[in-house]
XYZ file of C-alpha atoms in Angstrom:
104
model
C 78.590 91.949 64.520
C 80.622 91.646 67.661
C 81.926 88.150 68.647
C 84.386 86.859 71.140
C 87.321 87.234 68.720
C 86.460 90.928 67.955
C 86.557 91.885 71.676
C 89.995 90.277 72.246
C 91.222 91.898 69.053
C 90.098 95.367 70.477
C 91.512 94.719 73.842
C 94.885 93.970 72.371
C 94.812 96.998 70.219
C 94.223 99.089 73.043
C 97.487 98.646 74.982
C 101.231 98.211 73.738
C 102.218 94.707 72.958
C 103.562 92.166 75.488
C 107.302 92.008 75.763
C 108.863 89.263 73.715
C 111.948 88.919 75.879
C 112.317 87.551 79.509
C 110.702 89.657 82.042
C 112.749 92.609 83.434
C 113.411 92.395 87.040
C 113.893 95.248 89.230
C 117.741 96.660 89.207
C 119.283 96.633 92.451
C 122.677 98.255 92.991
C 125.551 96.283 91.600
C 127.357 94.703 94.705
C 130.969 93.561 94.186
C 132.464 90.741 95.953
C 134.375 93.076 98.334
C 131.186 95.176 99.091
C 129.188 91.764 99.845
C 132.025 90.643 101.716
C 132.122 93.664 104.093
C 128.394 93.871 104.458
C 128.078 89.987 105.407
C 131.199 90.501 107.925
C 129.517 93.388 109.553
C 126.371 91.192 109.824
C 127.799 88.253 111.441
C 131.553 89.029 112.332
C 132.179 85.719 114.145
C 132.031 83.399 110.927
C 135.200 85.011 109.326
C 137.001 85.064 112.737
C 136.199 81.238 113.019
C 137.403 80.749 109.368
C 140.574 82.540 110.224
C 141.051 80.422 113.366
C 140.301 77.281 111.250
C 143.003 78.055 108.790
C 145.389 79.111 111.374
C 145.190 76.104 113.403
C 145.144 73.751 110.291
C 148.306 75.495 108.961
C 150.315 75.200 112.445
C 148.945 71.576 112.616
C 150.606 70.891 109.329
C 153.705 72.559 109.896
C 154.118 70.490 113.129
C 153.197 67.312 111.422
C 155.972 68.203 108.659
C 158.434 68.771 111.561
C 157.955 65.538 112.985
C 155.913 66.666 116.106
C 153.122 64.197 116.015
C 151.861 65.076 119.415
C 151.411 68.819 118.660
C 150.052 67.916 115.332
C 147.322 65.892 116.874
C 146.478 68.601 119.172
C 146.191 71.102 116.309
C 143.809 68.830 114.497
C 141.557 68.604 117.588
C 141.621 72.361 118.013
C 140.746 72.604 114.178
C 137.804 70.489 114.877
C 136.795 72.902 117.452
C 137.247 75.963 115.422
C 135.201 74.277 112.672
C 132.607 73.595 115.239
C 132.582 77.267 116.388
C 132.286 78.528 112.923
C 129.475 76.223 112.105
C 127.499 77.414 115.242
C 128.331 80.997 114.310
C 127.071 80.652 110.696
C 123.619 78.957 112.283
C 123.339 81.573 114.574
C 123.612 84.308 112.096
C 121.079 82.396 109.847
C 118.583 82.349 112.855
C 119.098 85.946 113.741
C 118.559 86.982 110.255
C 115.459 84.949 109.905
C 113.937 86.392 113.285
C 115.123 89.933 112.060
C 113.003 89.363 108.856
C 109.980 88.241 110.594
C 109.837 91.581 112.613
């Protein structure tokens, strides 16, 4: 005598049991921090350049502030804002370029 329970039991016996743990995702090559940084720098070299400019201008502005040169310090803080804006624009441009490239 065949019923719904018997067909399920036969189907389960036909194949291997389902895994008990989490599903295994495909393994990609392990990419370290240095490798990822170099890859991302090659994809969009303007972002690290903008970050370096921002840090340089900020450092120089703080040095000028410590020495008492307030006029130069204010100028460097304004330049820092411009460098941050450049970095942000480069980041957005890189994201747009990557999105357009993935659509093709």
